[in-house]
mmCIF file of C-alpha atoms in Angstrom:
data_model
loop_
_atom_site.group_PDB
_atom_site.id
_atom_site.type_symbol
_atom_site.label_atom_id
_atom_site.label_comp_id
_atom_site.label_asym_id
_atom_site.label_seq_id
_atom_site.Cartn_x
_atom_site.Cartn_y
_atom_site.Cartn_z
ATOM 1 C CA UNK A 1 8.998 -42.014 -18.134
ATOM 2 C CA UNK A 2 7.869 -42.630 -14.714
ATOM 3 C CA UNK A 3 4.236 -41.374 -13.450
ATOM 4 C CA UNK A 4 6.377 -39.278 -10.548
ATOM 5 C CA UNK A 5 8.447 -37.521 -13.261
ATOM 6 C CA UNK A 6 5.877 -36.861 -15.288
ATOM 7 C CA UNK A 7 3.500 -35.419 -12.800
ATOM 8 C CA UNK A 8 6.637 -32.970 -11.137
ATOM 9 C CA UNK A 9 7.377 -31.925 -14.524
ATOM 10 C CA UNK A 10 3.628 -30.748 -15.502
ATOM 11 C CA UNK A 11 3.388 -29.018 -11.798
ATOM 12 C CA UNK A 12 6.548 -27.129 -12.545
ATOM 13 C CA UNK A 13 5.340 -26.188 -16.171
ATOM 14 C CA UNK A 14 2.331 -25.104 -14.385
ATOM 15 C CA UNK A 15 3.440 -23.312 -11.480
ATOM 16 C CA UNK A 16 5.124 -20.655 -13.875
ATOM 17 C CA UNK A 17 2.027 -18.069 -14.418
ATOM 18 C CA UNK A 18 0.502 -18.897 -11.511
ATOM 19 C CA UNK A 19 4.105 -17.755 -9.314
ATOM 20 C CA UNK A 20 3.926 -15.144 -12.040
ATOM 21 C CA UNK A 21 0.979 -13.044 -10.117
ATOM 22 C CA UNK A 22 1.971 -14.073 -6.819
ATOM 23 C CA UNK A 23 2.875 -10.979 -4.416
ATOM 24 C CA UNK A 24 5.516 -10.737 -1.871
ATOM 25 C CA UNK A 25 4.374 -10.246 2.002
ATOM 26 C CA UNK A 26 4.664 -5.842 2.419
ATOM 27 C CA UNK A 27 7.769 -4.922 4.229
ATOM 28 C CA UNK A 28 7.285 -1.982 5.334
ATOM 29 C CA UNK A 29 10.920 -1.188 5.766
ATOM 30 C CA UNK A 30 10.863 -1.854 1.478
ATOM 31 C CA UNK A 31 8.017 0.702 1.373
ATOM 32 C CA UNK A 32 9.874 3.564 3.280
ATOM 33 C CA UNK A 33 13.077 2.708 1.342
ATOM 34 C CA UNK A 34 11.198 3.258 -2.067
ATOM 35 C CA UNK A 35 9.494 6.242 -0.978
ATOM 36 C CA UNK A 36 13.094 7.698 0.208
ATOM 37 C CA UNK A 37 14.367 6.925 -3.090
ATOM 38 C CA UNK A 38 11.316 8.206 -5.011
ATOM 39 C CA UNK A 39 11.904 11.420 -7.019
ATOM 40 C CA UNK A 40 8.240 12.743 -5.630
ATOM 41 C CA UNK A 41 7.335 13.440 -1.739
ATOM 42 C CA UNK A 42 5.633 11.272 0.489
ATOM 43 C CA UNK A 43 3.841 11.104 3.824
ATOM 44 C CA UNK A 44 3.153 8.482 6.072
ATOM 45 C CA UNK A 45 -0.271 8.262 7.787
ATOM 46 C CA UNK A 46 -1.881 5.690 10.122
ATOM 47 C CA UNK A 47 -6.221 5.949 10.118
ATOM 48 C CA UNK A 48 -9.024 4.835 7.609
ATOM 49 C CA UNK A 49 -10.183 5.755 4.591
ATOM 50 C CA UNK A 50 -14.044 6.137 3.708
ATOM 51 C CA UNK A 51 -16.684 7.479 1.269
ATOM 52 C CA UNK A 52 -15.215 5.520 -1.497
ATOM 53 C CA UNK A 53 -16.602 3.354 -3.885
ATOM 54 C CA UNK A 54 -16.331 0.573 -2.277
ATOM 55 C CA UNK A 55 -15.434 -3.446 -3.440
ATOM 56 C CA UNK A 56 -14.704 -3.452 -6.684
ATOM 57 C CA UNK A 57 -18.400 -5.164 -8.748
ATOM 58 C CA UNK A 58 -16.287 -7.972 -9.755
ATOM 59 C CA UNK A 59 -13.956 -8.322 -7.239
ATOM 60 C CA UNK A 60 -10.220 -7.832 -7.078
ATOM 61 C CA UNK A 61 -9.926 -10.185 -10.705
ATOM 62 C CA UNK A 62 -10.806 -9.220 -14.352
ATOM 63 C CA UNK A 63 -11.186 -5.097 -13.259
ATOM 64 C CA UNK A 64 -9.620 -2.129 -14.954
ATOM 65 C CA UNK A 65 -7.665 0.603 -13.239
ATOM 66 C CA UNK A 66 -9.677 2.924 -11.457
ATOM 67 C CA UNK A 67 -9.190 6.459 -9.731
ATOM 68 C CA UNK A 68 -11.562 8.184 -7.712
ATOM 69 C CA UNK A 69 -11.345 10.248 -3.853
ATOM 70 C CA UNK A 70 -11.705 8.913 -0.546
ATOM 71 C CA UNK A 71 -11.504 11.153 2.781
ATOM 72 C CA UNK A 72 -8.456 9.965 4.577
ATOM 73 C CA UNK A 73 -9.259 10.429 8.693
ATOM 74 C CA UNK A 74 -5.840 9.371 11.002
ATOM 75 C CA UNK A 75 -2.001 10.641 11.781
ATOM 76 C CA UNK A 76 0.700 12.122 9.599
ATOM 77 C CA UNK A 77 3.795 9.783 11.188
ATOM 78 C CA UNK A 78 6.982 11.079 11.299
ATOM 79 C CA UNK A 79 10.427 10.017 13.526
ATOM 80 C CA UNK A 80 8.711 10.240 16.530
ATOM 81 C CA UNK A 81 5.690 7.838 15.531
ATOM 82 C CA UNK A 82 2.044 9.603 15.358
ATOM 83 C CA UNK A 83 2.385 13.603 15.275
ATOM 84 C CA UNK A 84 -0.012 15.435 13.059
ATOM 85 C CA UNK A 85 -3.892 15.168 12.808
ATOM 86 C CA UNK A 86 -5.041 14.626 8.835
ATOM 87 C CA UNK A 87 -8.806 14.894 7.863
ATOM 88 C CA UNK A 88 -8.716 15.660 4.195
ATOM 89 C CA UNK A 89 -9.564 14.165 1.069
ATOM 90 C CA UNK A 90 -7.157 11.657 -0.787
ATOM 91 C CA UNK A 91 -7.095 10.734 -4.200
ATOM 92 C CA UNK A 92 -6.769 7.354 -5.176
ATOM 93 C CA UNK A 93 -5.539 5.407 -8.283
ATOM 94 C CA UNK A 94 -5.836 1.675 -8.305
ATOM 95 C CA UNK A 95 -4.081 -0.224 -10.542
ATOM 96 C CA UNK A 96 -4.304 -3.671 -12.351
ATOM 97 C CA UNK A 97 -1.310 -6.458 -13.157
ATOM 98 C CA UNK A 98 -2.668 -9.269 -15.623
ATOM 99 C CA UNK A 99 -5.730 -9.672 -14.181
ATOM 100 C CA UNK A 100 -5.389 -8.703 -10.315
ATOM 101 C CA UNK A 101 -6.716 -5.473 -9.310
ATOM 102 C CA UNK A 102 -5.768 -3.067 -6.362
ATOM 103 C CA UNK A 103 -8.446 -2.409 -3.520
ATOM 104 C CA UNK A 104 -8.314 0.143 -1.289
ATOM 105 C CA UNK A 105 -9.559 -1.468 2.192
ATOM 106 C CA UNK A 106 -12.338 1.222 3.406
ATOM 107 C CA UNK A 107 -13.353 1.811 7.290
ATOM 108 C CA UNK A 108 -9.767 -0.090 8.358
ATOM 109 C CA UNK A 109 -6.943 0.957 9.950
ATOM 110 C CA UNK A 110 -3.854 0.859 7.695
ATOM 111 C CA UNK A 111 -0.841 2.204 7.171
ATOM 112 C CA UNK A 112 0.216 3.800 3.949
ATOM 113 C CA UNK A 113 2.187 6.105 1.809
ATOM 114 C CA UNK A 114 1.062 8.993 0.379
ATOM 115 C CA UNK A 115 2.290 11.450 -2.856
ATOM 116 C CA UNK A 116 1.942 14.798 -1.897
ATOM 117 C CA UNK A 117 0.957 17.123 -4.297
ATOM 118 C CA UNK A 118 3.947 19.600 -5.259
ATOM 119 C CA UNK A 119 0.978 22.275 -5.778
ATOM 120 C CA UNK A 120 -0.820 21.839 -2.392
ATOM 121 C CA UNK A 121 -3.299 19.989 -4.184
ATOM 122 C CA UNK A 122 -4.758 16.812 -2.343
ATOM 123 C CA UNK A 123 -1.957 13.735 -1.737
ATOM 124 C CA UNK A 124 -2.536 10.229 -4.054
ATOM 125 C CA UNK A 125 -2.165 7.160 -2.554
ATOM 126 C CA UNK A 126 -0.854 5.151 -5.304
ATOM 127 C CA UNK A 127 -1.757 0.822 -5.170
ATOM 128 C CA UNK A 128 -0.853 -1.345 -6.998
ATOM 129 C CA UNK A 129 -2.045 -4.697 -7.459
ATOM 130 C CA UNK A 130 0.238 -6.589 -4.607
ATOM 131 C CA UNK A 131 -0.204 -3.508 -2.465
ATOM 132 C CA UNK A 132 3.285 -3.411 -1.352
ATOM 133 C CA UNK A 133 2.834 0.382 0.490
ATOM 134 C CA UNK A 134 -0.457 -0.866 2.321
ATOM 135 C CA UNK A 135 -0.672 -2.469 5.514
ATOM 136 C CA UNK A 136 -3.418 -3.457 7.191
ATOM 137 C CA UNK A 137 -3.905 -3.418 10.614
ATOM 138 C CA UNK A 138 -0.470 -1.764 11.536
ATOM 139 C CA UNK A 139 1.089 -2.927 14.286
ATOM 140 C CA UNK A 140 3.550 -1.341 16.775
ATOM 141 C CA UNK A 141 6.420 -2.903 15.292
ATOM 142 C CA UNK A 142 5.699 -0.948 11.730
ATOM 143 C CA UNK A 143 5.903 2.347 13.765
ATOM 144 C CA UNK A 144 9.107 1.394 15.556
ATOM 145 C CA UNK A 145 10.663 0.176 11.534
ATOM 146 C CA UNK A 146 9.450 3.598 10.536
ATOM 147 C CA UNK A 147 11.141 5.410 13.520
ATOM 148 C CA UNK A 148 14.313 3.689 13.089
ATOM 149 C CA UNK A 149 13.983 4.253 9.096
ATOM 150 C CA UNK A 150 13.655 8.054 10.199
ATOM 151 C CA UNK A 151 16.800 7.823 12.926
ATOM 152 C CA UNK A 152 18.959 6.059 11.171
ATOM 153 C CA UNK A 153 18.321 5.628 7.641
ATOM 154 C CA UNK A 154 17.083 1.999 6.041
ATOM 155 C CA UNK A 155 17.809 0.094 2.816
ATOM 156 C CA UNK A 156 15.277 -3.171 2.157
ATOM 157 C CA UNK A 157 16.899 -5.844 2.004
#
C-alpha cells in the first residue's frame, strides 16, 4: 500500500474523536430559535457578568460540572433591541461534554439567554460545553438577527 494511502487513512481514523468534540461557530439566530421552541421562558440580555468564581483551576479540560451565582449587570433585549435595565443575580450551571468544560466569560460583554424562573426566583443561564447561547462581544448585527427573530419569526437553518 502506498505511503500516501496509508498516511490519509490513519488521519481519517484519527480525525474521528477529535471532530467528535469539535463545536459549531454560535448562530445566534439557532439560539433564539431553540429558546422559542423551548418548553421553559427565556430572556435575552446584553452586559457582563461578575463576582463569580472565576477560570476554572484546570482550565476548560478534565473539570466537572459546576453551578454557582454571578451578578448579571446589562439590558433585557426585546424586538426593539436594548429596553430594560437588569442588575440582579444569575445563577449559573456549567456543564461538561467528554472532557470540555463550559466557562462563563466574567467582566465581558456578551450576549446570552437566560431561563427565567417560573417562581420569580433568580433566571439560570444554562452553558454548555460549545456555548452555543453565548456570544462574546455582540455585535450590532446579533441585535438586528434578534429584532428580525422578534418581527418576523426565525427557524435556524
Amino acid at each position: 500500500m502506498p505511503k500516501a494511502l496509508i498516511a490519509a487513512a490513519l488521519s481519517l481514523a484519527l480525525a474521528g474523536p477529535a471532530t467528535a468534540l469539535s463545536c459549531l461557530q454560535p448562530n445566534i439566530v439557532a439560539a433564539f430559535s431553540d429558546a422559542a421552541a423551548a418548553d421553559e421562558v427565556y430572556v435575552i440580555v446584553q452586559g457582563q457578568f461578575s463576582d463569580g468564581p472565576g477560570p476554572r483551576p484546570g482550565g476548560t479540560t478534565g473539570g466537572e460540572p459546576r453551578s454557582y451565582e454571578a451578578y448579571f449587570s446589562g439590558w433585557t433585549i426585546f424586538a426593539n433591541g436594548p429596553e430594560e435595565r437588569m442588575n440582579a443575580p444569575v445563577r449559573i450551571v456549567e456543564t461538561c461534554t467528554a472532557e470540555w468544560c463550559a466557562e462563563l466569560p466574567m467582566d465581558t460583554e456578551v450576549l446570552t439567554f437566560l431561563q427565567r424562573d417560573p417562581d420569580g426566583g433568580k433566571p439560570t443561564l444554562l452553558l454548555n460545553a460549545c456555548q452555543g447561547n453565548l456570544f462574546t462581544d455582540p455585535t450590532e448585527e446579533h441585535i438586528e438577527a434578534i429584532t428580525t427573530c422578534f418581527e418576523k419569526g426565525c427557524t435556524a437553518s
